PDB file of C-alpha atoms and ligand atoms in Angstrom:
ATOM      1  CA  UNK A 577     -45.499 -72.640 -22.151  1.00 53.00           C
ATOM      2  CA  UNK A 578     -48.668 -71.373 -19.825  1.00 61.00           C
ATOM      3  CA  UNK A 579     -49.257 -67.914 -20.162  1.00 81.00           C
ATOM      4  CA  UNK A 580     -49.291 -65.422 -17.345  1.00 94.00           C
ATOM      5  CA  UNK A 581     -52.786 -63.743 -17.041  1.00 95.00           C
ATOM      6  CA  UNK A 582     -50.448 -61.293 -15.065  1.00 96.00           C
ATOM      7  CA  UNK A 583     -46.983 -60.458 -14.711  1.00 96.00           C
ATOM      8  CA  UNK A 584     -45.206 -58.762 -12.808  1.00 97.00           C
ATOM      9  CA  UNK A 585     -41.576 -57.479 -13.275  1.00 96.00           C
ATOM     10  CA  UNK A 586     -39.601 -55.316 -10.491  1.00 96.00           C
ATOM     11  CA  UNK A 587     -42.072 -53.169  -9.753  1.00 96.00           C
ATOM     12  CA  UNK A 588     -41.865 -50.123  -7.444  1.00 96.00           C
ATOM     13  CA  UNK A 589     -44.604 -48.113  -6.007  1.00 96.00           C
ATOM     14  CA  UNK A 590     -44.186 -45.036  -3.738  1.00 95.00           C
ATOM     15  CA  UNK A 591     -46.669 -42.929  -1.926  1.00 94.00           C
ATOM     16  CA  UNK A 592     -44.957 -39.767  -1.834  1.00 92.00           C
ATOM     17  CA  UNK A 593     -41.639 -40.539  -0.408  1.00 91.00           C
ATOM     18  CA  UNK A 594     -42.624 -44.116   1.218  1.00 94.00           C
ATOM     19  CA  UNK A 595     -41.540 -46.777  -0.526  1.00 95.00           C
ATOM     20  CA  UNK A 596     -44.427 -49.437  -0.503  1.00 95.00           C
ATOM     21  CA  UNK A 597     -43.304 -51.928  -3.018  1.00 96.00           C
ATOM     22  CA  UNK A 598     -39.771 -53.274  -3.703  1.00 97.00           C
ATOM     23  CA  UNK A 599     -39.226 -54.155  -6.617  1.00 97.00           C
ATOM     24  CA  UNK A 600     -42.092 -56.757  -6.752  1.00 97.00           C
ATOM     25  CA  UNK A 601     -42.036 -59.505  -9.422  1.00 97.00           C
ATOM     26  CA  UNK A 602     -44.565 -62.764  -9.375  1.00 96.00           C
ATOM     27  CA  UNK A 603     -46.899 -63.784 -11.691  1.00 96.00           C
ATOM     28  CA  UNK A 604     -50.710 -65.631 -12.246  1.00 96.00           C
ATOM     29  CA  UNK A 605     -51.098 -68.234 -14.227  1.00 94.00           C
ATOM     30  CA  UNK A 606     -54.017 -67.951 -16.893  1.00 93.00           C
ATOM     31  CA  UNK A 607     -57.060 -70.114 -15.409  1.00 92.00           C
ATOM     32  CA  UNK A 608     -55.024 -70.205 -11.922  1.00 93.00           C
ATOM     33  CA  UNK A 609     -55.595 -68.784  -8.676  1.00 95.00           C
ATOM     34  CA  UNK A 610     -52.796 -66.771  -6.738  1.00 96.00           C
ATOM     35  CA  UNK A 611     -52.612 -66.094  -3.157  1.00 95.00           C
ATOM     36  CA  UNK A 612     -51.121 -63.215  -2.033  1.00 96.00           C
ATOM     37  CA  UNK A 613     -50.621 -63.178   1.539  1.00 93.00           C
ATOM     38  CA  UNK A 614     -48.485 -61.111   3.836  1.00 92.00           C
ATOM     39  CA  UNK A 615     -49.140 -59.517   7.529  1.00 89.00           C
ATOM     40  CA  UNK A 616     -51.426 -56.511   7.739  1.00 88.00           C
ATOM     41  CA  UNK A 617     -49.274 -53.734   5.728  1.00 90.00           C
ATOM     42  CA  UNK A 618     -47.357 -55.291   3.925  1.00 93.00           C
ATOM     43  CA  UNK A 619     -48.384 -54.481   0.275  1.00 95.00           C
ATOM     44  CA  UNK A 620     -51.375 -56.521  -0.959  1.00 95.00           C
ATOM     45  CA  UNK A 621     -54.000 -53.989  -1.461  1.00 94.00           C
ATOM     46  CA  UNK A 622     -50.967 -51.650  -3.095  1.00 96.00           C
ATOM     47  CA  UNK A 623     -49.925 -54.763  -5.287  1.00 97.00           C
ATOM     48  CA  UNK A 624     -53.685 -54.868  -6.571  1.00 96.00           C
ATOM     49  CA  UNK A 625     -53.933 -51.030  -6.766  1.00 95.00           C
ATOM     50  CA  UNK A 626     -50.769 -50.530  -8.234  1.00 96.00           C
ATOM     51  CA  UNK A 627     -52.431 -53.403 -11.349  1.00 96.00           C
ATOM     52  CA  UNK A 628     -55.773 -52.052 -11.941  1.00 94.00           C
ATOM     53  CA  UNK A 629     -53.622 -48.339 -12.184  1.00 94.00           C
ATOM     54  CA  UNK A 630     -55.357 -46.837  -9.106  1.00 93.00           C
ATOM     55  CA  UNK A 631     -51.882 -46.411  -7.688  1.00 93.00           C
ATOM     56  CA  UNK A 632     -49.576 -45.384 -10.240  1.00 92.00           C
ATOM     57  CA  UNK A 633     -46.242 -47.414 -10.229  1.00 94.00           C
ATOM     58  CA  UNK A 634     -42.343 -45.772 -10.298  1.00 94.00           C
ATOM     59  CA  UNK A 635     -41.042 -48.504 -12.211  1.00 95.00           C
ATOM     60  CA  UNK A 636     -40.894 -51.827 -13.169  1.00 96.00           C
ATOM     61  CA  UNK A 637     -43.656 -54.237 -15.673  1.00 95.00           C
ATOM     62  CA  UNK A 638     -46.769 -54.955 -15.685  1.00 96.00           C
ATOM     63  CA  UNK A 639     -48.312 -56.836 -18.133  1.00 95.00           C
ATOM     64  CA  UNK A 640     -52.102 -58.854 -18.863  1.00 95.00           C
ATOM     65  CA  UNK A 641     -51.857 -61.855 -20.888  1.00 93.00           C
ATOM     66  CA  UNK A 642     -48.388 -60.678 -22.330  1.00 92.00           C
ATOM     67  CA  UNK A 643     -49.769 -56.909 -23.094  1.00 92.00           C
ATOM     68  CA  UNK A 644     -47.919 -54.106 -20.852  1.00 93.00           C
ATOM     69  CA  UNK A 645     -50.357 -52.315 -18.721  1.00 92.00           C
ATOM     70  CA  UNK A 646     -48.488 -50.413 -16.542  1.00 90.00           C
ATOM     71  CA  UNK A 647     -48.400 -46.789 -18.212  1.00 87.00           C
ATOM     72  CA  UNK A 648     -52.017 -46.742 -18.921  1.00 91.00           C
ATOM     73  CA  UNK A 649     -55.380 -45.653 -17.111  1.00 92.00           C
ATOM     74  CA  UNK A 650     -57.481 -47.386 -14.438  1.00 92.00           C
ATOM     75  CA  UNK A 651     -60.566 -47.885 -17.402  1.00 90.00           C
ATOM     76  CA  UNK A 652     -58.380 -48.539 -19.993  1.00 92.00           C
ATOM     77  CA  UNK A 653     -56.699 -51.625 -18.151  1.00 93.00           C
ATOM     78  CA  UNK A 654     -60.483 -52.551 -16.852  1.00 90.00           C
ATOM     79  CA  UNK A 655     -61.306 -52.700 -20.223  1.00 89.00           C
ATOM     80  CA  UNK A 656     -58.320 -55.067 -21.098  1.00 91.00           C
ATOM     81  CA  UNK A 657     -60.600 -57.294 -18.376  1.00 91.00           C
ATOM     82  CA  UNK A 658     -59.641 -56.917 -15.001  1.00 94.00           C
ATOM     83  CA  UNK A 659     -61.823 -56.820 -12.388  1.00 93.00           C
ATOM     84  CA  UNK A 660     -61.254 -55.567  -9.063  1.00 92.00           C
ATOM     85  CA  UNK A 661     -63.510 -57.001  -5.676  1.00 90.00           C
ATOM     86  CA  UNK A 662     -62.800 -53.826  -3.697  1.00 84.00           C
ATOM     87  CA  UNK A 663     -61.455 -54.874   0.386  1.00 83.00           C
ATOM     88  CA  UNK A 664     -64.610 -53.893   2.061  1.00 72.00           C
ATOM     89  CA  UNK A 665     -66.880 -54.658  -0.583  1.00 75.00           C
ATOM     90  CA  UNK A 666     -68.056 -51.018  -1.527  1.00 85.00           C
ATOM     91  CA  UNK A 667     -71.413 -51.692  -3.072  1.00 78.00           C
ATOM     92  CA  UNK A 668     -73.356 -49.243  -3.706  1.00 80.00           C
ATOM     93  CA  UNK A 669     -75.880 -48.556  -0.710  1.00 81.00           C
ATOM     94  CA  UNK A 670     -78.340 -46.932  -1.544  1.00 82.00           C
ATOM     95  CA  UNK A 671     -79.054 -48.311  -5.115  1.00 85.00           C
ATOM     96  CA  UNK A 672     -81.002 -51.544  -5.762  1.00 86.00           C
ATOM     97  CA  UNK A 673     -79.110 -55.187  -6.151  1.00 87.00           C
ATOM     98  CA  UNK A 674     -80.034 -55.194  -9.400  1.00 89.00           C
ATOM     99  CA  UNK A 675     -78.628 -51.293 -10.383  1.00 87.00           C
ATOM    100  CA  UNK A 676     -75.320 -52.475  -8.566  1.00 90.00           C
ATOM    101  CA  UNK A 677     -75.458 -55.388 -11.140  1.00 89.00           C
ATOM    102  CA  UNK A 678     -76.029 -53.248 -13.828  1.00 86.00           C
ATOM    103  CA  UNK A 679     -74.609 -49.907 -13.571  1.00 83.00           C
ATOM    104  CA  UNK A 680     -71.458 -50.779 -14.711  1.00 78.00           C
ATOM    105  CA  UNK A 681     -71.668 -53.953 -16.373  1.00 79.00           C
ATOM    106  CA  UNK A 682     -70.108 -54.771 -20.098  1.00 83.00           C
ATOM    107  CA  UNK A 683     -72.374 -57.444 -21.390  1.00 86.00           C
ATOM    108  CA  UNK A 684     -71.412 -58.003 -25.146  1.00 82.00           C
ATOM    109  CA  UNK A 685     -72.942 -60.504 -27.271  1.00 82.00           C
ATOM    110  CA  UNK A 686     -71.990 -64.531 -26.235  1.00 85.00           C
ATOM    111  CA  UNK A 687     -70.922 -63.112 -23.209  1.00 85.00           C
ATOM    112  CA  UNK A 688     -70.193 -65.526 -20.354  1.00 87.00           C
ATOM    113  CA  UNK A 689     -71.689 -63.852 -17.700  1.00 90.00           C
ATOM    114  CA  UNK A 690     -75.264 -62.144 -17.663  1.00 90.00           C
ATOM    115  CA  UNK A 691     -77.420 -61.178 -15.303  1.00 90.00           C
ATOM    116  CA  UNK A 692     -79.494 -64.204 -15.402  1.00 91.00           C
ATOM    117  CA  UNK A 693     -76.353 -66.644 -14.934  1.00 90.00           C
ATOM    118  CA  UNK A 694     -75.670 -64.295 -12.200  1.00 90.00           C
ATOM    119  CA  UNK A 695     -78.913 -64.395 -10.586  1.00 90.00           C
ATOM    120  CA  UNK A 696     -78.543 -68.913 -11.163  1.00 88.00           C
ATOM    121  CA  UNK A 697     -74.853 -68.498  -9.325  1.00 87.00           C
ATOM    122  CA  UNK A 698     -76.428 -66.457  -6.587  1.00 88.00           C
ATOM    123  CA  UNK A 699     -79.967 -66.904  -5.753  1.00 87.00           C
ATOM    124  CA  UNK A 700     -80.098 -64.206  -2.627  1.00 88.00           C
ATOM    125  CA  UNK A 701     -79.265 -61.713  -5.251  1.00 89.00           C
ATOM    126  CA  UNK A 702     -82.145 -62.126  -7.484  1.00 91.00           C
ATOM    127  CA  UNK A 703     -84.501 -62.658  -4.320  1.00 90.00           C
ATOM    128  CA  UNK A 704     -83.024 -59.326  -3.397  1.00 89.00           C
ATOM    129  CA  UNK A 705     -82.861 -57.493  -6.791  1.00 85.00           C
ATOM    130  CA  UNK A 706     -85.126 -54.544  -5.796  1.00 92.00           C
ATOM    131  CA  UNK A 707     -83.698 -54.293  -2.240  1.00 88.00           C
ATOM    132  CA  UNK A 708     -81.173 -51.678  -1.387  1.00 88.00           C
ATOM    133  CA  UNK A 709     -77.686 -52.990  -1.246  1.00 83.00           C
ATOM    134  CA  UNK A 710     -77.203 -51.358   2.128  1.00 84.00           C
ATOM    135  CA  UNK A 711     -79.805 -53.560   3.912  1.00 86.00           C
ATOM    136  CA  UNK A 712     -77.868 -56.811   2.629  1.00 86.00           C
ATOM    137  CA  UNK A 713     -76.155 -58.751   5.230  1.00 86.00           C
ATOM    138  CA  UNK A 714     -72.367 -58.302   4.999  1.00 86.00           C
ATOM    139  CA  UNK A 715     -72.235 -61.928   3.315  1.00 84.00           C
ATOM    140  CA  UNK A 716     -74.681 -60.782   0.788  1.00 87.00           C
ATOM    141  CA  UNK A 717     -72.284 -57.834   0.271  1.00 90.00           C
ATOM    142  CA  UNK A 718     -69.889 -59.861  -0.335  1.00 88.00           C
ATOM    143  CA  UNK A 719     -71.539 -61.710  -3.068  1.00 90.00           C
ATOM    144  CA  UNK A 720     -73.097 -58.815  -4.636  1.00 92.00           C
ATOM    145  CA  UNK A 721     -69.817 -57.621  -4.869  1.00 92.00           C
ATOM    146  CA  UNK A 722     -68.214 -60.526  -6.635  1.00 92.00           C
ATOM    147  CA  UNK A 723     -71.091 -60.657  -8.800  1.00 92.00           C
ATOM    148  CA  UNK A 724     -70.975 -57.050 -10.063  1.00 93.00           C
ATOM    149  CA  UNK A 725     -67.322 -57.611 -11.003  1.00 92.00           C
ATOM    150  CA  UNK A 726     -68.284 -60.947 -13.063  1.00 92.00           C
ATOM    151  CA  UNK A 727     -71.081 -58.603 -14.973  1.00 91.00           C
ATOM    152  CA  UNK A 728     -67.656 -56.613 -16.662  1.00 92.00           C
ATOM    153  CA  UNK A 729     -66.976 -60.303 -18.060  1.00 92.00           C
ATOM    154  CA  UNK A 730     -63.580 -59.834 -16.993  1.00 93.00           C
ATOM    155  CA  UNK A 731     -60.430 -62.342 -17.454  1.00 92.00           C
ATOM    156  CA  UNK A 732     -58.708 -61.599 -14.383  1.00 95.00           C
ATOM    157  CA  UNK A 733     -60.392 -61.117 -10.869  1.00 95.00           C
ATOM    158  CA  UNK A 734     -58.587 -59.547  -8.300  1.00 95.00           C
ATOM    159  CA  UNK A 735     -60.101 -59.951  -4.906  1.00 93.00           C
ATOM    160  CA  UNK A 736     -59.337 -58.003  -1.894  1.00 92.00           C
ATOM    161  CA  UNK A 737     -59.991 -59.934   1.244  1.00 89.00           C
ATOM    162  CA  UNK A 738     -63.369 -60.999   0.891  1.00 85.00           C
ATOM    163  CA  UNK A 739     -64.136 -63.198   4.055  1.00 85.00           C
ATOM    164  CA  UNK A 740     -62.535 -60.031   5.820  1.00 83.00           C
ATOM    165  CA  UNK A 741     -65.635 -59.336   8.917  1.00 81.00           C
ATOM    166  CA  UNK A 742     -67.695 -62.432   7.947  1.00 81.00           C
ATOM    167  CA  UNK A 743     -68.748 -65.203   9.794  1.00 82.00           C
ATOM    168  CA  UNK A 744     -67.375 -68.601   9.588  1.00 83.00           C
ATOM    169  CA  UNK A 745     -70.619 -69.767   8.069  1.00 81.00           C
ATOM    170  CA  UNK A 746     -70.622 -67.372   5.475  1.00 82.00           C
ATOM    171  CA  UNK A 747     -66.741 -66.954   4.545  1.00 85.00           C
ATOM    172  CA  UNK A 748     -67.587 -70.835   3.191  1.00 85.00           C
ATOM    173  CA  UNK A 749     -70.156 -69.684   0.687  1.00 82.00           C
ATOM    174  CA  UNK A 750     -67.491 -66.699  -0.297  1.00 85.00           C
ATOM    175  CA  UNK A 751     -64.593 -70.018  -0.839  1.00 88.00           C
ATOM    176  CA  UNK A 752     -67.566 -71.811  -2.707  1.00 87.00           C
ATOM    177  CA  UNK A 753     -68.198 -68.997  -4.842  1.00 86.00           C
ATOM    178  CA  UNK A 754     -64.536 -68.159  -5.514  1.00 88.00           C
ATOM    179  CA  UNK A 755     -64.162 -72.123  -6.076  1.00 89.00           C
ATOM    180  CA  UNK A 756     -66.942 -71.615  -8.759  1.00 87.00           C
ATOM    181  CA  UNK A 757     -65.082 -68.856 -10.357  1.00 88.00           C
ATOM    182  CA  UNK A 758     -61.848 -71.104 -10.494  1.00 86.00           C
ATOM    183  CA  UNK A 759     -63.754 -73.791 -12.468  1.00 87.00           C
ATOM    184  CA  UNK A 760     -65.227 -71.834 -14.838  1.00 85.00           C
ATOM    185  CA  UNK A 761     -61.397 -70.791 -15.730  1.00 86.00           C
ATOM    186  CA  UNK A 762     -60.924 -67.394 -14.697  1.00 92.00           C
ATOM    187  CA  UNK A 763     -57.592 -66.145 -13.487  1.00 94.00           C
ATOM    188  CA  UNK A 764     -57.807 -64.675  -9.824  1.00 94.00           C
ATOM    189  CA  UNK A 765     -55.325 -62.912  -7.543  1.00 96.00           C
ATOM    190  CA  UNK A 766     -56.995 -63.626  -4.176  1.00 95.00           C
ATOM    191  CA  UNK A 767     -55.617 -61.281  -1.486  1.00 95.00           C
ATOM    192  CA  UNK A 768     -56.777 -63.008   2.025  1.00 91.00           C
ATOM    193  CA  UNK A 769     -56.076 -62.743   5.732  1.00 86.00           C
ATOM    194  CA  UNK A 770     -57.568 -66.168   6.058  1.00 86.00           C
ATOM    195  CA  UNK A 771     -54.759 -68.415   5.084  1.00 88.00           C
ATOM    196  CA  UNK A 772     -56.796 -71.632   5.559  1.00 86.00           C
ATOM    197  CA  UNK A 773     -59.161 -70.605   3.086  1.00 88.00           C
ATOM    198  CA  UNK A 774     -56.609 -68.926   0.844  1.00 90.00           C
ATOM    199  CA  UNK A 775     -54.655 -72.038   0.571  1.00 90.00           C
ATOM    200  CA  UNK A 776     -57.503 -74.423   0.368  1.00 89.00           C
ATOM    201  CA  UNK A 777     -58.196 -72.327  -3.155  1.00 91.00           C
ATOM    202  CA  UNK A 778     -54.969 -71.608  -4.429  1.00 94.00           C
ATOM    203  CA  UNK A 779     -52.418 -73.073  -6.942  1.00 94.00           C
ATOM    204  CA  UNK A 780     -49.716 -71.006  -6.194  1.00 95.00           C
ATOM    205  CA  UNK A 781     -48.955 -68.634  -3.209  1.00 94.00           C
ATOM    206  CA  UNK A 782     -47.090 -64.943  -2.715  1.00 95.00           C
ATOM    207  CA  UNK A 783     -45.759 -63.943   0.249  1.00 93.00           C
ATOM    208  CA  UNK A 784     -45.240 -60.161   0.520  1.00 94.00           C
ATOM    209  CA  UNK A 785     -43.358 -58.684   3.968  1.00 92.00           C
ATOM    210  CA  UNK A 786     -42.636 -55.118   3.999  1.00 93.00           C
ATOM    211  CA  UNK A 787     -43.279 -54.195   0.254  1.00 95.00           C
ATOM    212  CA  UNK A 788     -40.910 -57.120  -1.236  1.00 95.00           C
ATOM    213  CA  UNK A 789     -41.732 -60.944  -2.038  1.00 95.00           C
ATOM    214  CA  UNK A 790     -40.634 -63.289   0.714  1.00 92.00           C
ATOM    215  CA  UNK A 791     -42.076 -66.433  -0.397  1.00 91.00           C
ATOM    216  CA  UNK A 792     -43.281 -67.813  -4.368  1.00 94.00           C
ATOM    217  CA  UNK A 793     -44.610 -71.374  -4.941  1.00 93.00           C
ATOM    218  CA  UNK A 794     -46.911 -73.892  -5.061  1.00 92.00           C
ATOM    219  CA  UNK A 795     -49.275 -74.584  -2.144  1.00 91.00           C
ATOM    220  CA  UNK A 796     -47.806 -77.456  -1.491  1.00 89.00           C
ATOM    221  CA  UNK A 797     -44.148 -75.729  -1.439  1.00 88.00           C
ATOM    222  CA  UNK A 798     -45.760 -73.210   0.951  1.00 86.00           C
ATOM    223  CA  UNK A 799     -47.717 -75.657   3.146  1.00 84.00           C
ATOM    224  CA  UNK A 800     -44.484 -77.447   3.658  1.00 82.00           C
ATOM    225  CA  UNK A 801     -42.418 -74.269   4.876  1.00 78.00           C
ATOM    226  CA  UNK A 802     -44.740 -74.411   7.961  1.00 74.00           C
ATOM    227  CA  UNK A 803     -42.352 -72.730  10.291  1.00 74.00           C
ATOM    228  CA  UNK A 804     -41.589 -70.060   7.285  1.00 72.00           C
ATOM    229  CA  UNK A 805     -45.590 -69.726   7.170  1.00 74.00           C
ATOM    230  CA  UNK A 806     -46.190 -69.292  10.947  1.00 71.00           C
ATOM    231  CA  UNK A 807     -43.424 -66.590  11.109  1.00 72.00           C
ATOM    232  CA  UNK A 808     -44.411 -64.610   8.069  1.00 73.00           C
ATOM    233  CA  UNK A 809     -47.850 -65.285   8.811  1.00 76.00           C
ATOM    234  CA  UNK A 810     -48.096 -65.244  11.996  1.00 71.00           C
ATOM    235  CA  UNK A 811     -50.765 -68.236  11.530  1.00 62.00           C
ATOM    236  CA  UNK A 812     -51.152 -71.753  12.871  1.00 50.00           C
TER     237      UNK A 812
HETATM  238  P1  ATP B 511     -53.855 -54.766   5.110  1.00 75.63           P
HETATM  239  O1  ATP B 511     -53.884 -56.224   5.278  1.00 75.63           O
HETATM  240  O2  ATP B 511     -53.797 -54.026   6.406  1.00 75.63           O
HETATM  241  O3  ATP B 511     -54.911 -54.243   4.166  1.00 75.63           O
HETATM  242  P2  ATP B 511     -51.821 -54.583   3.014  1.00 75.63           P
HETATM  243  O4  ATP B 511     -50.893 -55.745   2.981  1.00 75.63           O
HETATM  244  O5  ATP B 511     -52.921 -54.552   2.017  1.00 75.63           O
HETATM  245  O6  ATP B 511     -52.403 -54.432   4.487  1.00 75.63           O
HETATM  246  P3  ATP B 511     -51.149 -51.973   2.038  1.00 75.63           P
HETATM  247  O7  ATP B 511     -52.482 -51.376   2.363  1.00 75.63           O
HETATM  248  O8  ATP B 511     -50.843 -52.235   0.625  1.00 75.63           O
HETATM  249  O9  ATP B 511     -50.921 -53.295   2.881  1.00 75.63           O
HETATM  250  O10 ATP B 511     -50.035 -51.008   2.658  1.00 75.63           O
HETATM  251  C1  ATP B 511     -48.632 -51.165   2.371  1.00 75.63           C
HETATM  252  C2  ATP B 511     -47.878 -49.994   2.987  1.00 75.63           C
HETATM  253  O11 ATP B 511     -48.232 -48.787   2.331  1.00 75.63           O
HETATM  254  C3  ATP B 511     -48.177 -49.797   4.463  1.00 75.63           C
HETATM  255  O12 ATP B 511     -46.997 -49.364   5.108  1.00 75.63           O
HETATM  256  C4  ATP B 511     -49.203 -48.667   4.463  1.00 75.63           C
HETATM  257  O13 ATP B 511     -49.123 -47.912   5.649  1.00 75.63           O
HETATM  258  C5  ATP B 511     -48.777 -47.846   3.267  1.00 75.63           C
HETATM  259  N1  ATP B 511     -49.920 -47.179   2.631  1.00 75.63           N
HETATM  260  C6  ATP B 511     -51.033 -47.774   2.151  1.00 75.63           C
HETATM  261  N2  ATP B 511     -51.869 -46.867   1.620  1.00 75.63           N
HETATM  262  C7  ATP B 511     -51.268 -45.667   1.767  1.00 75.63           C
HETATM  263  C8  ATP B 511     -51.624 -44.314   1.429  1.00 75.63           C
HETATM  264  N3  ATP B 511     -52.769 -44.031   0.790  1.00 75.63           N
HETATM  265  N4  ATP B 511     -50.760 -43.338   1.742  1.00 75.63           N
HETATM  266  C9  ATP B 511     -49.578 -43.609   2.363  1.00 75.63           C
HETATM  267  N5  ATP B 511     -49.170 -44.850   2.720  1.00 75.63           N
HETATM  268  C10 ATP B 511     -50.005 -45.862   2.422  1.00 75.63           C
END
């Protein structure tokens, strides 16, 4: 049987008294990539939060590759290898490219990703090593982003909408990038507004509407609900 890289079992998440997530269940696939879709509030960047720990959940599972992860701290799961792409990127603006590489990365020996893969995966980056990370384009953000959470060597990514603001032009080097990520094996949870590019990545898809799962399958399940998509979607 596959293993989950992440599994989640009837979980609840409150802040204060609101009741964001009802008891949520779906899981990733190890060496898969999830979409997790759903209409602006309706509990993707919670779903993420309430994984890496940042949001601490009231009840249910959580586990990463089998190991329950729920009950412990935001670094402690990181260092299970998780890596979160922050919505909004959230580099580091006034450091250098290359600090934002480095300043928390987790390198150990044989490691998959180092910073000279990194600068072969993404050239901009190492053209821009010594440039502050504030006067990247939003694209380069992006990247830089994606590429500081590859430096942790994690085995889960979790990506918060990362075409979110970009051009068309540019949200195509984020899928090729994420596409690259997918080959190489890694497990990611891709949270995205853009369904086209969401589903043109994904294996399987979530739905979320209000807090609780509308919708679990394959793309191709998904893509063939197209009525179901355009009304929990709202897309075309
Ligand atoms: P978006 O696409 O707009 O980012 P989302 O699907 O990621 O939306 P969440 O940000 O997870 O949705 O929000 C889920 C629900 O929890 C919403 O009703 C939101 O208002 C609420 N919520 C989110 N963050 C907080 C917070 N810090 N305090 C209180 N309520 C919150």
């Amino acid at each position: 049987m596959a293993t989950d890289a992440i599994c989640l079992e009837g979980v609840n998440t409150f802040y204060g008294e609101s009741h964001a997530l009802h008891d949520l269940s779906l899981s990733l696939r190890a060496g898969s990539v999830l979409a997790l879709l759903g209409r602006n509030g309706a509990g993707k960047t919670t779903t993420l939060h309430s994984i890496v720990g940042f949001q601490p959940v009231r009840s249910g599972r959580i586990a990463l590759f089998g190991e329950e992860v729920a009950a412990l701290a935001p670094e402690d799961i990181a260092l299970k290898g998780i890596a979160l792409v922050p919505q909004g990127r959230r580099v580091f603006r006034s450091l250098s490219v290359r600090e934002n590489l480095t300043v928390a990365s987790r390198i150990p020996a044989g490691a998959r990703f180092t910073l000279e893969r990194i600068y072969d995966m993404f050239p901009r980056l190492k053209e821009r090593a010594k440039q502050n990370a504030g006067s990247l384009s939003g694209g380069e953000q992006q990247m830089l982003a994606i590429a500081r959470a590859l430096l942790t060597n994690p085995r889960v990514m979790l990506c918060d909408e990362p075409s979110e603001g970009l051009a068309p032009r540019v949200v195509e080097d984020v899928g090729a990038a994420l596409s690259q990520l997918k080959s190489e094996g890694l497990s990611v949870l891709l949270v995205e507004q853009n369904t086209r590019l969401a589903l043109a990545l994904a294996d399987h898809v979530a739905i979320l509407n209000t807090g609780r799962l509308a919708f679990f399958g394959t793309v191709a399940e998904a893509t063939a609900k197209d009525d179901f998509l355009v009304q929990q979607l709202g897309v075309h």
